[in-house]
C-alpha positions as semicolon CSV with decimal commas, in nm:
position;residue;x (nm);y (nm);z (nm)
1;M;8,494;12,861;9,993
2;P;8,472;12,542;9,791
3;V;8,713;12,516;9,503
4;Q;8,535;12,515;9,170
5;P;8,593;12,206;8,959
6;A;8,875;12,260;8,716
7;A;8,863;12,168;8,354
8;Q;9,120;11,910;8,258
9;P;9,401;12,042;8,037
10;V;9,527;11,891;7,720
11;P;9,796;11,634;7,807
12;P;10,158;11,742;7,834
13;P;10,353;11,729;7,515
14;G;10,553;11,412;7,465
15;P;10,827;11,326;7,221
16;P;10,763;11,431;6,859
17;P;10,545;11,175;6,682
18;A;10,682;10,953;6,411
19;P;10,610;11,067;6,056
20;G;10,253;10,991;5,966
21;Q;10,158;10,911;6,327
22;P;9,938;11,128;6,550
23;A;10,082;11,267;6,875
24;Y;10,011;11,068;7,191
25;G;9,957;10,748;6,994
26;Y;9,597;10,811;6,886
27;P;9,498;10,717;6,530
28;Q;9,140;10,836;6,572
29;P;9,043;11,203;6,525
30;G;8,925;11,425;6,804
31;P;9,064;11,535;7,142
32;G;9,319;11,324;7,324
33;Y;9,367;11,252;7,693
34;G;9,282;11,528;7,936
35;Y;9,055;11,711;7,696
36;P;8,869;11,984;7,886
37;Q;8,554;11,848;8,048
38;Q;8,229;12,025;8,117
39;Q;8,226;12,160;8,470
40;Q;8,002;11,984;8,716
41;P;7,813;12,117;9,019
42;Q;8,025;12,125;9,331
43;P;7,908;11,933;9,640
44;Q;7,904;12,156;9,944
45;P;8,124;12,059;10,239
46;V;7,969;12,068;10,584
47;T;8,090;11,974;10,925
48;A;7,862;11,703;11,058
49;P;7,999;11,516;11,360
50;M;7,868;11,163;11,344
51;Y;8,082;10,984;11,598
52;A;8,116;10,954;11,970
53;A;8,384;10,760;12,150
54;Q;8,264;10,465;12,357
55;P;8,461;10,395;12,675
56;P;8,590;10,037;12,641
57;A;8,488;9,948;12,995
58;T;8,119;10,013;12,931
59;G;8,084;9,754;12,655
60;T;7,835;9,972;12,468
61;A;7,675;9,782;12,179
62;A;7,667;9,916;11,826
63;A;7,321;9,892;11,677
64;A;7,248;9,761;11,331
65;G;7,263;10,013;11,049
66;G;7,002;10,101;10,794
67;G;6,939;9,785;10,596
68;N;7,123;9,585;10,339
69;D;7,296;9,755;10,048
70;K;7,265;9,633;9,693
71;R;7,624;9,637;9,578
72;T;7,718;9,702;9,221
73;Q;8,003;9,482;9,103
74;L;8,268;9,625;8,876
75;T;8,281;9,480;8,527
76;I;8,636;9,408;8,421
77;V;8,689;9,465;8,050
78;G;8,958;9,354;7,810
79;A;9,138;9,032;7,732
80;A;9,340;8,833;7,982
81;L;9,611;9,059;8,121
82;L;9,965;8,958;8,202
83;A;9,972;9,180;8,505
84;I;10,032;9,206;8,874
85;V;9,915;9,470;9,121
86;L;10,019;9,602;9,461
87;I;9,738;9,733;9,703
88;V;9,821;10,106;9,695
89;G;10,111;10,166;9,924
90;G;10,155;9,811;10,051
91;G;10,460;9,658;10,208
92;L;10,744;9,792;10,417
93;W;10,965;10,059;10,266
94;Y;11,320;10,013;10,387
95;T;11,660;9,926;10,245
96;S;11,878;9,646;10,371
97;G;12,200;9,831;10,440
98;D;12,419;9,576;10,263
99;G;12,600;9,824;10,040
100;G;12,966;9,906;9,993
101;G;13,246;9,979;10,234
102;D;13,094;10,293;10,388
103;G;12,757;10,127;10,443
104;K;12,588;10,344;10,180
105;Q;12,403;10,245;9,866
106;T;12,314;10,416;9,542
107;T;11,939;10,461;9,521
108;A;11,706;10,513;9,228
109;G;11,706;10,884;9,301
110;G;12,083;10,899;9,258
111;S;12,142;10,976;9,626
112;S;12,279;10,765;9,909
113;S;12,109;10,592;10,199
114;T;12,247;10,422;10,507
115;G;11,982;10,158;10,464
116;N;11,807;10,233;10,793
117;D;11,583;10,522;10,696
118;K;11,211;10,506;10,634
119;P;11,138;10,726;10,330
120;Q;10,961;11,051;10,410
121;E;10,742;11,264;10,184
122;G;10,966;11,458;9,945
123;A;11,278;11,263;10,044
124;A;11,494;11,076;9,795
125;G;11,394;10,717;9,727
126;T;11,565;10,440;9,920
127;E;11,515;10,153;9,675
128;K;11,857;10,041;9,552
129;V;11,934;10,004;9,184
130;P;12,057;9,646;9,138
131;S;12,385;9,599;8,958
132;N;12,193;9,378;8,715
133;P;11,814;9,425;8,697
134;K;11,770;9,110;8,488
135;A;11,580;8,887;8,731
136;K;11,550;8,515;8,783
137;T;11,274;8,316;8,950
138;L;11,313;8,312;9,327
139;F;11,038;8,070;9,429
140;N;10,696;7,977;9,292
141;L;10,455;7,818;9,541
142;P;10,198;7,581;9,383
143;S;9,844;7,684;9,458
144;P;9,645;7,481;9,713
145;Q;9,344;7,309;9,560
146;P;9,046;7,321;9,797
147;A;8,718;7,202;9,651
148;E;8,551;7,534;9,726
149;Q;8,694;7,881;9,674
150;V;8,891;7,998;9,980
151;G;9,021;8,347;10,057
152;T;9,396;8,405;10,079
153;I;9,390;8,783;10,115
154;G;9,703;8,950;10,244
155;S;10,074;8,966;10,165
156;W;10,357;9,168;10,314
157;I;10,732;9,205;10,273
158;T;10,984;9,298;10,543
159;E;11,363;9,317;10,540
160;S;11,399;8,939;10,566
161;T;11,056;8,782;10,515
162;Y;10,775;8,757;10,263
163;V;10,448;8,685;10,444
164;K;10,147;8,539;10,264
165;S;9,800;8,426;10,369
166;D;9,724;8,067;10,274
167;V;9,430;7,829;10,331
168;S;9,344;7,886;10,702
169;K;9,697;7,996;10,784
170;V;9,957;8,267;10,738
171;V;10,308;8,165;10,632
172;G;10,644;8,343;10,631
173;Y;10,913;8,274;10,369
174;N;11,275;8,386;10,371
175;L;11,394;8,621;10,097
176;V;11,707;8,421;10,017
177;D;11,557;8,115;9,851
178;G;11,186;8,130;9,942
179;G;11,211;7,862;10,210
180;K;10,940;7,848;10,477
181;K;11,038;8,023;10,804
182;W;10,722;7,989;11,009
183;E;10,348;7,919;10,995
184;I;10,051;8,052;11,192
185;P;9,755;7,809;11,181
186;L;9,406;7,962;11,196
187;P;9,069;7,798;11,275
188;G;8,911;7,920;10,950
189;E;8,951;8,106;10,623
190;V;9,139;8,436;10,598
191;C;8,867;8,675;10,484
192;G;9,041;9,012;10,503
193;A;9,375;9,184;10,556
194;T;9,524;9,532;10,563
195;K;9,819;9,648;10,356
196;H;9,936;9,879;10,637
197;V;10,219;9,785;10,871
198;T;10,325;9,935;11,204
199;E;10,650;9,812;11,363
200;N;10,637;9,484;11,169
201;K;10,276;9,426;11,277
202;S;9,975;9,394;11,050
203;A;9,613;9,285;11,086
204;I;9,394;9,014;10,933
205;L;9,034;8,899;10,947
206;F;8,945;8,530;10,966
207;R;8,652;8,296;11,029
208;P;8,631;8,121;11,368
209;T;8,557;7,776;11,220
210;Q;8,567;7,575;10,902
211;P;8,240;7,544;10,705
212;T;8,004;7,269;10,819
213;A;7,683;7,120;10,681
214;E;7,488;7,332;10,929
215;N;7,695;7,648;10,877
216;K;7,842;7,664;10,528
217;Y;7,937;8,031;10,561
218;P;8,072;8,113;10,908
219;A;8,078;8,486;10,977
220;C;8,403;8,673;10,917
221;S;8,404;8,771;11,284
222;E;8,765;8,746;11,405
223;V;9,033;9,014;11,389
224;G;9,395;8,938;11,470
225;V;9,735;9,105;11,467
226;I;10,039;8,917;11,344
227;D;10,411;8,969;11,400
228;L;10,549;8,961;11,045
229;E;10,906;8,888;11,150
230;G;10,846;8,663;11,451
231;G;10,562;8,465;11,296
232;K;10,318;8,497;11,587
233;L;9,949;8,575;11,625
234;L;9,989;8,842;11,892
235;W;9,619;8,862;11,977
236;S;9,274;8,799;11,831
237;G;8,919;8,907;11,914
238;N;8,590;8,996;11,750
239;A;8,362;9,295;11,715
240;K;8,118;9,139;11,963
241;S;8,380;9,164;12,236
242;A;8,450;9,525;12,143
243;S;8,087;9,635;12,117
244;G;7,934;9,427;12,392
245;G;7,682;9,282;12,146
246;D;7,532;8,935;12,172
247;R;7,619;8,812;11,824
248;P;7,939;8,789;11,620
249;A;8,009;9,058;11,369
250;N;8,051;8,993;10,997
251;L;8,359;9,201;10,924
252;R;8,430;9,318;10,569
253;E;8,764;9,502;10,585
254;V;9,030;9,598;10,839
255;T;9,292;9,871;10,855
256;I;9,562;10,017;11,081
257;S;9,648;10,376;11,169
258;G;9,909;10,439;11,437
259;N;9,827;10,214;11,732
260;T;9,465;10,154;11,629
261;V;9,315;9,860;11,441
262;A;8,970;9,937;11,296
263;A;8,736;9,695;11,121
264;A;8,400;9,757;10,955
265;D;8,100;9,529;10,985
266;I;7,848;9,481;10,707
267;S;7,554;9,569;10,932
268;I;7,648;9,683;11,285
269;G;7,908;9,943;11,188
270;G;8,246;9,836;11,320
271;A;8,487;9,851;11,611
272;A;8,845;9,942;11,702
273;W;9,117;9,781;11,912
274;N;9,458;9,870;12,048
275;L;9,727;9,736;11,817
276;A;9,958;9,626;12,096
277;D;9,725;9,420;12,316
278;G;9,384;9,398;12,145
279;K;9,207;9,606;12,409
280;P;8,872;9,738;12,274
281;L;8,887;10,113;12,212
282;W;8,558;10,236;12,066
283;V;8,255;10,160;11,850
284;P;8,053;10,393;11,624
285;K;7,783;10,602;11,786
286;V;7,422;10,500;11,732
287;D;7,205;10,797;11,632
288;A;6,857;10,880;11,510
289;E;6,970;10,928;11,149
290;Q;7,037;10,555;11,106
291;C;7,403;10,621;11,036
292;R;7,661;10,346;11,015
293;D;8,025;10,314;10,918
294;T;8,073;10,139;10,584
295;G;8,451;10,106;10,610
296;Y;8,775;10,257;10,737
297;A;9,099;10,360;10,568
298;G;9,428;10,382;10,756
299;G;9,790;10,476;10,712
300;E;9,906;10,820;10,823
301;A;9,553;10,904;10,942
302;L;9,229;10,716;11,011
303;A;8,927;10,796;10,796
304;V;8,579;10,654;10,749
305;I;8,290;10,664;10,504
306;R;7,972;10,699;10,709
307;K;7,634;10,636;10,548
308;C;7,313;10,784;10,687
309;G;6,946;10,739;10,600
310;Q;6,769;10,476;10,396
311;S;6,777;10,373;10,032
312;P;6,744;10,548;9,793
313;N;6,805;10,865;9,994
314;Y;7,143;10,802;10,149
315;T;7,372;11,077;10,271
316;L;7,744;10,998;10,282
317;Y;8,010;11,163;10,497
318;A;8,387;11,125;10,468
319;Q;8,540;11,182;10,810
320;I;8,886;11,204;10,960
321;L;8,883;11,032;11,301
322;D;9,086;11,042;11,617
323;P;9,228;10,687;11,611
324;A;9,227;10,657;11,989
325;T;8,865;10,762;12,048
326;G;8,685;10,740;11,714
327;A;8,570;11,102;11,747
328;P;8,551;11,295;11,417
329;K;8,820;11,559;11,370
330;A;8,673;11,673;11,038
331;S;8,368;11,580;10,831
332;Y;8,285;11,632;10,464
333;K;7,935;11,579;10,327
334;L;7,916;11,430;9,979
335;S;7,653;11,551;9,737
336;P;7,313;11,375;9,728
337;G;7,274;11,078;9,498
338;I;7,609;10,916;9,576
339;D;7,546;10,565;9,710
340;Y;7,904;10,449;9,757
341;A;8,238;10,617;9,812
342;A;8,594;10,498;9,862
343;I;8,906;10,649;10,017
344;V;9,218;10,681;9,803
345;S;9,432;10,851;10,069
346;T;9,388;10,955;10,432
347;K;9,658;11,226;10,445
348;P;9,555;11,421;10,255
349;L;9,200;11,287;10,258
350;I;9,101;11,196;9,901
351;V;8,758;11,045;9,838
352;G;8,656;10,870;9,518
353;A;8,295;10,838;9,402
354;D;8,088;10,763;9,096
355;V;7,883;11,082;9,069
356;G;7,564;11,034;8,872
357;K;7,694;10,698;8,750
358;T;7,921;10,878;8,502
359;A;8,230;10,661;8,559
360;K;8,356;10,498;8,242
361;N;8,557;10,185;8,159
362;A;8,450;9,998;8,474
363;T;8,668;10,217;8,695
364;G;8,395;10,277;8,954
365;V;8,510;10,638;9,008
366;S;8,414;10,950;8,813
367;D;8,544;11,215;9,055
368;L;8,803;11,255;9,329
369;F;8,747;11,500;9,615
370;V;9,048;11,640;9,801
371;V;8,943;11,741;10,153
372;D;9,149;11,955;10,391
373;D;9,201;11,905;10,765
374;K;8,894;12,118;10,842
375;G;8,663;11,903;10,631
376;E;8,637;12,156;10,348
377;L;8,671;12,075;9,981
378;K;9,013;12,174;9,854
379;A;8,997;12,045;9,498
380;R;8,789;11,826;9,273
381;I;8,945;11,604;9,008
382;A;8,714;11,494;8,726
383;L;8,786;11,155;8,566
384;T;8,467;11,141;8,360
385;S;8,652;11,155;8,029
386;G;8,723;10,783;8,065
387;T;9,087;10,836;7,972
388;F;9,225;10,765;8,320
389;D;9,254;10,418;8,467
390;G;9,247;10,442;8,847
391;K;8,981;10,212;8,994
392;C;8,772;10,202;9,312
393;A;8,552;9,912;9,423
394;A;8,194;9,969;9,534
395;T;8,218;9,696;9,798
396;E;8,513;9,817;10,008
397;V;8,616;10,163;10,126
398;E;8,992;10,107;10,113
399;K;9,010;9,931;9,779
400;C;9,125;10,176;9,516
401;T;9,399;10,060;9,280
402;G;9,624;10,227;9,025
403;M;9,645;10,556;9,221
404;V;9,923;10,672;9,453
405;V;9,971;11,002;9,634
406;G;10,295;11,192;9,692
407;N;10,475;11,520;9,616
408;G;10,145;11,705;9,651
409;K;10,008;11,510;9,355
410;L;9,795;11,212;9,266
411;Y;9,956;10,976;9,015
412;L;9,748;10,746;8,797
413;P;9,780;10,579;8,458
414;S;9,601;10,678;8,143
415;Y;9,360;10,423;8,006
416;E;9,526;10,193;7,752
417;H;9,516;10,309;7,394
418;Q;9,660;10,218;7,056
419;G;10,035;10,249;7,026
420;Q;10,252;10,330;6,728
421;E;10,272;9,972;6,601
422;G;9,942;9,867;6,444
423;S;9,729;9,692;6,706
424;S;9,975;9,737;6,994
425;R;9,851;9,889;7,321
426;T;10,025;10,125;7,561
427;N;9,961;10,399;7,817
428;E;10,129;10,667;8,030
429;L;10,165;10,765;8,395
430;L;10,013;11,110;8,455
431;S;9,937;11,323;8,760
432;F;9,704;11,585;8,909
433;D;9,795;11,870;9,142
434;L;9,612;11,822;9,474
435;T;9,590;12,197;9,541
436;T;9,431;12,303;9,214
437;G;9,280;11,975;9,092
438;K;9,438;12,036;8,752
439;Q;9,640;11,791;8,548
440;T;10,015;11,861;8,557
441;T;10,273;11,828;8,282
442;D;10,407;11,505;8,437
443;R;10,425;11,213;8,199
444;A;10,612;10,883;8,201
445;D;10,556;10,663;7,897
446;A;10,506;10,291;7,945
447;G;10,680;10,225;7,615
448;E;10,551;10,054;7,306
449;R;10,343;9,742;7,393
450;Y;10,389;9,796;7,768
451;Q;10,130;9,925;8,015
452;I;10,228;10,104;8,335
453;T;10,062;10,097;8,679
454;P;10,192;10,288;8,985
455;L;10,237;10,070;9,294
456;R;10,353;10,300;9,573
457;M;10,574;10,594;9,662
458;D;10,939;10,557;9,758
459;G;11,018;10,896;9,908
460;S;10,960;11,137;9,620
461;N;10,994;10,860;9,361
462;I;10,712;10,646;9,220
463;I;10,754;10,268;9,209
464;A;10,563;10,136;8,908
465;Y;10,498;9,804;8,736
466;K;10,508;9,761;8,359
467;E;10,292;9,485;8,215
468;P;10,489;9,333;7,927
469;P;10,399;9,219;7,577
470;Y;10,387;8,845;7,513
471;D;10,756;8,820;7,423
472;K;10,911;9,037;7,696
473;G;10,953;9,034;8,074
474;A;10,761;9,246;8,323
475;Q;10,942;9,547;8,466
476;I;10,961;9,737;8,793
477;V;11,078;10,095;8,750
478;S;11,147;10,388;8,979
479;I;11,026;10,722;8,841
480;D;11,185;11,044;8,963
481;G;10,910;11,268;9,101
482;K;11,072;11,583;8,963
483;T;11,194;11,480;8,618
484;M;10,974;11,170;8,557
485;K;11,291;10,992;8,446
486;E;11,258;10,614;8,473
487;T;11,517;10,382;8,629
488;L;11,485;10,007;8,572
489;L;11,494;9,814;8,900
490;L;11,388;9,466;8,785
491;E;11,294;9,283;8,467
492;S;11,149;8,932;8,487
493;P;11,235;8,659;8,232
494;G;11,026;8,675;7,916
495;D;11,014;8,305;7,836
496;K;10,690;8,113;7,780
497;A;10,689;7,945;8,124
498;N;10,705;8,279;8,303
499;Q;10,441;8,428;8,078
500;Q;10,207;8,138;8,159
501;A;10,273;8,178;8,531
502;Q;10,206;8,553;8,523
503;I;9,884;8,535;8,324
504;A;9,692;8,418;8,633
505;F;9,753;8,752;8,807
506;S;9,555;9,066;8,727
507;P;9,573;9,431;8,836
508;D;9,233;9,412;9,003
509;Y;9,247;9,088;9,198
510;S;9,614;9,019;9,276
511;E;9,869;9,161;9,519
512;Y;10,214;9,291;9,418
513;R;10,493;9,344;9,668
514;Y;10,828;9,484;9,557
515;H;11,126;9,570;9,775
516;N;11,501;9,569;9,737
517;G;11,521;9,369;9,416
518;K;11,244;9,120;9,510
519;L;10,905;9,106;9,338
520;F;10,616;8,889;9,464
521;M;10,281;8,842;9,290
522;S;10,009;8,657;9,478
523;R;9,647;8,543;9,464
524;T;9,373;8,664;9,698
525;S;9,171;8,342;9,663
526;V;9,228;7,983;9,550
527;R;9,023;7,681;9,447
528;K;9,060;7,352;9,264
529;P;9,127;7,400;8,889
530;Y;8,828;7,345;8,664
531;S;9,029;7,111;8,445
532;E;9,313;6,869;8,509
533;K;9,467;6,990;8,182
534;S;9,494;7,348;8,305
535;D;9,833;7,517;8,323
536;P;10,007;7,496;8,664
537;E;9,866;7,748;8,912
538;Y;10,056;7,922;9,189
539;L;9,959;8,089;9,516
540;F;10,245;8,326;9,447
541;I;10,538;8,366;9,211
542;S;10,849;8,570;9,282
543;Y;11,159;8,710;9,117
544;T;11,491;8,841;9,239
545;A;11,726;9,076;9,057
546;S;12,075;8,942;9,004
C-alpha cells in the first residue's frame, strides 16, 4: 500500500533564544520551519517495464523520442554568494594512511582508521581532523579566457591528484603544491562529466571537433573514460557506435554504476558501454508509447527517468535498471502532470519533482518520492513550505544539489532566514526519515552569519560547507550522524583577496571537492572577462589545512 504523505512537524527545539528574540531566529510572526503542510494526493506506483536489453552485436538503433521539450530554467535568487558546492557525493572517499606510529589516525567521528578503508553506510567517518584546521592557499589556477563560453565540467580528487576539466583537455595536479602532473588533450569542448568514480576511473562527454564557421555548435557526441591517477584516456566512443544509428548523438549527461557507463541523448534516448573497454552494452527499447530516456543516475545502483507520450500529456517513470542489460528491475509511475523529474539517490531510489508547479524559492522540487526495490512508494517528503533549500534542475536528471542521503535519512539545509543580529542571515542542516517521510529532530546550526550546505557522506558523518560572512573564512565541518555535533576540518583565510576569489563560485554552478584537508572549488564554464578591470578570475582555487 502506498504510504500516505506525512505532515511536516514543527522543527526540533534548538538552544534557548536570547532575551527578546524569537526561537529559531525568526522575527516575523507565524509558524516556523517544518510547519505542518496540507496533505496532497498520493501518486500511485505501478510496475511498467519500459526497457529491453539490446545485444551489442546486433547494433540495434534507438529511435528518436517524442519531440523537443521546452525546458524551464531555474531562477537563482539572492545577492552574490560567497559559496562553493560539491555535486552530491562527488570525489573519492579515502584517507591517506600517513598517521602516527601504529598507522592509525583520529577521524572526525573520534574513531581510528588504517587509512585504507572505503567508508560504508553507518560506519565511522574516515576524514582526519587536521592538527590545525586553519588553512592556507594551496594553488589558484588563473581562468583561461576563450572568446566564447566553453564548458569545463568535471572535477575529481584522489589520494594524490586533483583532476579538473579545462578548455578541450583534462589536467591532473598534485596535492602537494598544485603542480601539473599530466594532461589529456581532447579534440573539442568538455560538455559533460560524472561525479562517480570506480577504481580511479570516471567518465566525461566531449565534442569531436572545435567550432567552425560551418558548424558553430558541434554535437556533444563523444563519451570517454579517464584514468584519474595515470592521466590517460582509456577509451572513447559515441552513442552512434553503441546504437548502430547513422548520425552522432547529442549527449546531455553521463553517469557510472558498477562497470557500466550510461549517457542520455537529448532526442534518441541514450546508450551504455562497458567501463573497462568501451564495448557497447545496450540501448533503450523503442516502443509504441513514444517513450525515451531523459537521463540516468548512477552510484550504488543505476536508475533512469523515462518519459512517455507527447506534450502536454507526458507520463514519467522512475526505474531501477540492471546496469549490464538495461532491463528494468523496478518501475514507479509518477502522477500525471509532472513534466520533469530528477533523481536525488539511486540506493535508495529518491525522485524529486515539482508537483503542480508548487516548488518555491527557485528550488525546482516540491516533493521527494522514496521508492523501494519493488517500485512501490515508501514515503513522500513534502518541501512545498519553501523553508528547505535542496535544489533540482529541470534540464538534467542527476543534478540535484544541497541534499545527501545516509543513515536512513535525507539531509538538506533550511532556506536562509534572518539571524539574531539585525540583517544577518543564517540557516540549519535538517533531515527527514526515509521510512516515514517525516522530519526528524536532527539539527546542526550554521552559526550566526554563516550558511551551511551538505556536500557528501563520510561513513555515518556528513561533510558540509559553511559559506562565511564577508569578514570570515569558509569552513568545512564533519557532522556526527548520531549527535549532530560539528567538528571543524578546515577554515580558509578570511582576508579580502580570498573573499574576492571565492565570490566567483556559487552553490548552483560550481564544483566543490574536499578530502583529507584539501578543498578545491572550480568553475564549470569559462569565457573572456567582460571588462579588463574585472577582478582576477580562476578556473579553480584550493586550500590546504596546516
